[in-house]
Amino acid sequence: MTPRILVLYYSRTGATRQLADAIAQGITSAGGEAIMRTVPSEGEPASARDMIVSEDDLRTCDGLIMGSPTRFGHMVSALQKFWETTSAVWVRGGLVDKPAAVFTSSSSMHGGQESTLLSMAIPLLHQGMVLCGIPYTEPAIQNTDAGGTPYGASHVDHAAGSNLNRSEKDAAITLGERVTRIAASLRSANP
């Protein structure tokens, strides 16, 4: 059975969506199905390309990769608000032992990417998920001069609308592949 990986993200300018698309490419190349979802926006309009996430999406996914632009070193409030509505999933253990990862974008090199990635991991850990990063064996992490960290994929959008560079895209693809492989392994170990 094909692993279903939920790519849950918020993107206003398209930078985070570019990462989501590269992650989806990695999911597909590893034999998984990328379920692209977003959250309702407050104030800043989000990407209207993908459907709004539902509780059913959380329940039926085999893994989750979450992305947000950096806002003062933290995820956007729309994603935080979404997690505050997931108590029913948490009580039932709906995400326990599923792999998870995070990704972000910022407009500057020192825009708070690592703190954003770490803060996004907190609700995933509270939900009982197994957190995955990008290992240093991935050349894109070693060779980056912009985004990409062991905590998750990232993009430095120096000029609004700039494309991912090669190392940022490779790191995002690797993250999608890794979560998909781990989801398949965990599912086969616990049928």
GROMACS .gro file of C-alpha atoms in nm:
model
  191
    1MET     CA    1   0.000   0.000   0.000
    2THR     CA    2   0.129   0.346  -0.095
    3PRO     CA    3   0.228   0.565   0.202
    4ARG     CA    4   0.008   0.878   0.220
    5ILE     CA    5   0.215   1.174   0.334
    6LEU     CA    6   0.030   1.491   0.432
    7VAL     CA    7   0.217   1.806   0.327
    8LEU     CA    8   0.054   2.073   0.543
    9TYR     CA    9   0.177   2.424   0.474
   10TYR     CA   10   0.094   2.793   0.467
   11SER     CA   11   0.232   3.013   0.190
   12ARG     CA   12   0.149   3.372   0.109
   13THR     CA   13   0.420   3.471  -0.142
   14GLY     CA   14   0.492   3.126  -0.287
   15ALA     CA   15   0.832   3.060  -0.126
   16THR     CA   16   0.702   2.800   0.119
   17ARG     CA   17   0.485   2.648  -0.154
   18GLN     CA   18   0.799   2.594  -0.366
   19LEU     CA   19   0.945   2.389  -0.082
   20ALA     CA   20   0.616   2.198  -0.045
   21ASP     CA   21   0.628   2.112  -0.416
   22ALA     CA   22   0.988   1.986  -0.393
   23ILE     CA   23   0.897   1.779  -0.087
   24ALA     CA   24   0.602   1.634  -0.281
   25GLN     CA   25   0.843   1.543  -0.560
   26GLY     CA   26   1.053   1.351  -0.306
   27ILE     CA   27   0.745   1.175  -0.166
   28THR     CA   28   0.641   1.064  -0.514
   29SER     CA   29   0.992   0.950  -0.610
   30ALA     CA   30   1.001   0.731  -0.296
   31GLY     CA   31   0.672   0.565  -0.394
   32GLY     CA   32   0.438   0.771  -0.178
   33GLU     CA   33   0.133   0.987  -0.236
   34ALA     CA   34   0.165   1.355  -0.145
   35ILE     CA   35  -0.156   1.498   0.004
   36MET     CA   36  -0.116   1.877  -0.030
   37ARG     CA   37  -0.314   2.083   0.222
   38THR     CA   38  -0.316   2.431   0.371
   39VAL     CA   39  -0.489   2.604   0.663
   40PRO     CA   40  -0.745   2.887   0.665
   41SER     CA   41  -0.570   3.223   0.665
   42GLU     CA   42  -0.619   3.512   0.900
   43GLY     CA   43  -0.534   3.850   0.756
   44GLU     CA   44  -0.277   3.748   0.496
   45PRO     CA   45  -0.436   3.539   0.221
   46ALA     CA   46  -0.278   3.195   0.182
   47SER     CA   47  -0.229   2.988  -0.130
   48ALA     CA   48  -0.568   2.892  -0.269
   49ARG     CA   49  -0.420   2.612  -0.480
   50ASP     CA   50  -0.464   2.336  -0.223
   51MET     CA   51  -0.758   2.224  -0.010
   52ILE     CA   52  -0.794   2.315   0.357
   53VAL     CA   53  -0.669   2.042   0.592
   54SER     CA   54  -0.929   1.832   0.776
   55GLU     CA   55  -0.920   1.608   1.079
   56ASP     CA   56  -0.970   1.316   0.841
   57ASP     CA   57  -0.647   1.414   0.660
   58LEU     CA   58  -0.462   1.380   0.990
   59ARG     CA   59  -0.629   1.052   1.077
   60THR     CA   60  -0.561   0.885   0.741
   61CYS     CA   61  -0.206   1.004   0.670
   62ASP     CA   62   0.095   0.779   0.723
   63GLY     CA   63   0.326   1.076   0.784
   64LEU     CA   64   0.313   1.455   0.798
   65ILE     CA   65   0.549   1.726   0.676
   66MET     CA   66   0.458   2.078   0.790
   67GLY     CA   67   0.581   2.408   0.648
   68SER     CA   68   0.547   2.774   0.734
   69PRO     CA   69   0.715   3.101   0.652
   70THR     CA   70   0.916   3.243   0.938
   71ARG     CA   71   0.740   3.510   1.143
   72PHE     CA   72   0.972   3.647   1.409
   73GLY     CA   73   1.134   3.305   1.456
   74HIS     CA   74   0.804   3.118   1.476
   75MET     CA   75   0.540   2.959   1.253
   76VAL     CA   76   0.254   3.174   1.122
   77SER     CA   77  -0.042   3.214   1.355
   78ALA     CA   78  -0.279   3.033   1.115
   79LEU     CA   79  -0.082   2.708   1.159
   80GLN     CA   80  -0.059   2.754   1.536
   81LYS     CA   81  -0.434   2.812   1.550
   82PHE     CA   82  -0.491   2.493   1.350
   83TRP     CA   83  -0.288   2.284   1.596
   84GLU     CA   84  -0.491   2.430   1.882
   85THR     CA   85  -0.800   2.265   1.728
   86THR     CA   86  -0.653   1.913   1.717
   87SER     CA   87  -0.725   1.801   2.073
   88ALA     CA   88  -0.957   1.523   1.953
   89VAL     CA   89  -0.680   1.378   1.736
   90TRP     CA   90  -0.436   1.406   2.027
   91VAL     CA   91  -0.672   1.234   2.276
   92ARG     CA   92  -0.724   0.941   2.037
   93GLY     CA   93  -0.353   0.917   1.956
   94GLY     CA   94  -0.430   0.963   1.588
   95LEU     CA   95  -0.076   1.071   1.497
   96VAL     CA   96   0.122   0.857   1.742
   97ASP     CA   97   0.423   0.680   1.586
   98LYS     CA   98   0.382   0.845   1.246
   99PRO     CA   99   0.691   1.018   1.102
  100ALA     CA  100   0.692   1.397   1.079
  101ALA     CA  101   0.919   1.672   0.951
  102VAL     CA  102   0.917   2.049   0.910
  103PHE     CA  103   1.020   2.313   0.655
  104THR     CA  104   1.030   2.693   0.639
  105SER     CA  105   1.124   2.998   0.435
  106SER     CA  106   1.243   3.344   0.531
  107SER     CA  107   1.331   3.660   0.345
  108SER     CA  108   1.679   3.688   0.494
  109MET     CA  109   1.973   3.465   0.576
  110HIS     CA  110   1.936   3.511   0.951
  111GLY     CA  111   1.558   3.538   0.955
  112GLY     CA  112   1.493   3.283   1.230
  113GLN     CA  113   1.467   2.965   1.024
  114GLU     CA  114   1.610   2.726   1.282
  115SER     CA  115   1.393   2.856   1.566
  116THR     CA  116   1.089   2.834   1.337
  117LEU     CA  117   1.170   2.472   1.250
  118LEU     CA  118   1.218   2.383   1.616
  119SER     CA  119   0.897   2.558   1.723
  120MET     CA  120   0.699   2.374   1.454
  121ALA     CA  121   0.831   2.044   1.588
  122ILE     CA  122   0.672   2.100   1.931
  123PRO     CA  123   0.307   2.027   1.841
  124LEU     CA  124   0.420   1.726   1.637
  125LEU     CA  125   0.606   1.583   1.937
  126HIS     CA  126   0.303   1.647   2.160
  127GLN     CA  127   0.096   1.447   1.910
  128GLY     CA  128   0.340   1.155   1.955
  129MET     CA  129   0.496   1.176   1.611
  130VAL     CA  130   0.846   1.053   1.524
  131LEU     CA  131   1.047   1.357   1.416
  132CYS     CA  132   1.273   1.327   1.111
  133GLY     CA  133   1.534   1.574   0.996
  134ILE     CA  134   1.785   1.583   0.713
  135PRO     CA  135   2.106   1.396   0.801
  136TYR     CA  136   2.450   1.540   0.730
  137THR     CA  137   2.504   1.251   0.489
  138GLU     CA  138   2.288   1.454   0.248
  139PRO     CA  139   2.529   1.660   0.033
  140ALA     CA  140   2.277   1.947   0.004
  141ILE     CA  141   2.315   2.015   0.378
  142GLN     CA  142   2.695   2.019   0.352
  143ASN     CA  143   2.705   2.238   0.041
  144THR     CA  144   2.432   2.493   0.109
  145ASP     CA  145   2.502   2.864   0.099
  146ALA     CA  146   2.141   2.954   0.171
  147GLY     CA  147   1.864   2.734   0.318
  148GLY     CA  148   1.872   2.375   0.440
  149THR     CA  149   1.945   2.251   0.792
  150PRO     CA  150   1.945   1.919   0.977
  151TYR     CA  151   1.622   2.039   1.146
  152GLY     CA  152   1.437   2.053   0.814
  153ALA     CA  153   1.426   2.198   0.466
  154SER     CA  154   1.439   2.575   0.423
  155HIS     CA  155   1.464   2.850   0.164
  156VAL     CA  156   1.613   3.197   0.186
  157ASP     CA  157   1.395   3.414  -0.037
  158HIS     CA  158   1.635   3.709  -0.070
  159ALA     CA  159   1.408   3.879  -0.322
  160ALA     CA  160   1.038   3.801  -0.293
  161GLY     CA  161   0.961   3.536  -0.550
  162SER     CA  162   1.313   3.394  -0.591
  163ASN     CA  163   1.333   3.027  -0.681
  164LEU     CA  164   1.486   2.755  -0.466
  165ASN     CA  165   1.854   2.708  -0.534
  166ARG     CA  166   1.986   2.359  -0.614
  167SER     CA  167   2.085   2.269  -0.255
  168GLU     CA  168   1.754   2.395  -0.111
  169LYS     CA  169   1.556   2.191  -0.364
  170ASP     CA  170   1.770   1.880  -0.313
  171ALA     CA  171   1.730   1.904   0.066
  172ALA     CA  172   1.352   1.935   0.031
  173ILE     CA  173   1.334   1.637  -0.206
  174THR     CA  174   1.547   1.434   0.034
  175LEU     CA  175   1.318   1.522   0.325
  176GLY     CA  176   1.012   1.403   0.131
  177GLU     CA  177   1.187   1.080   0.035
  178ARG     CA  178   1.307   1.016   0.390
  179VAL     CA  179   0.969   1.064   0.558
  180THR     CA  180   0.806   0.840   0.295
  181ARG     CA  181   1.061   0.560   0.343
  182ILE     CA  182   1.027   0.579   0.721
  183ALA     CA  183   0.646   0.580   0.696
  184ALA     CA  184   0.658   0.267   0.480
  185SER     CA  185   0.898   0.096   0.722
  186LEU     CA  186   0.692   0.183   1.028
  187ARG     CA  187   0.372   0.066   0.864
  188SER     CA  188   0.522  -0.268   0.757
  189ALA     CA  189   0.661  -0.320   1.110
  190ASN     CA  190   0.317  -0.250   1.263
  191PRO     CA  191   0.056  -0.385   1.017
   0.00000   0.00000   0.00000
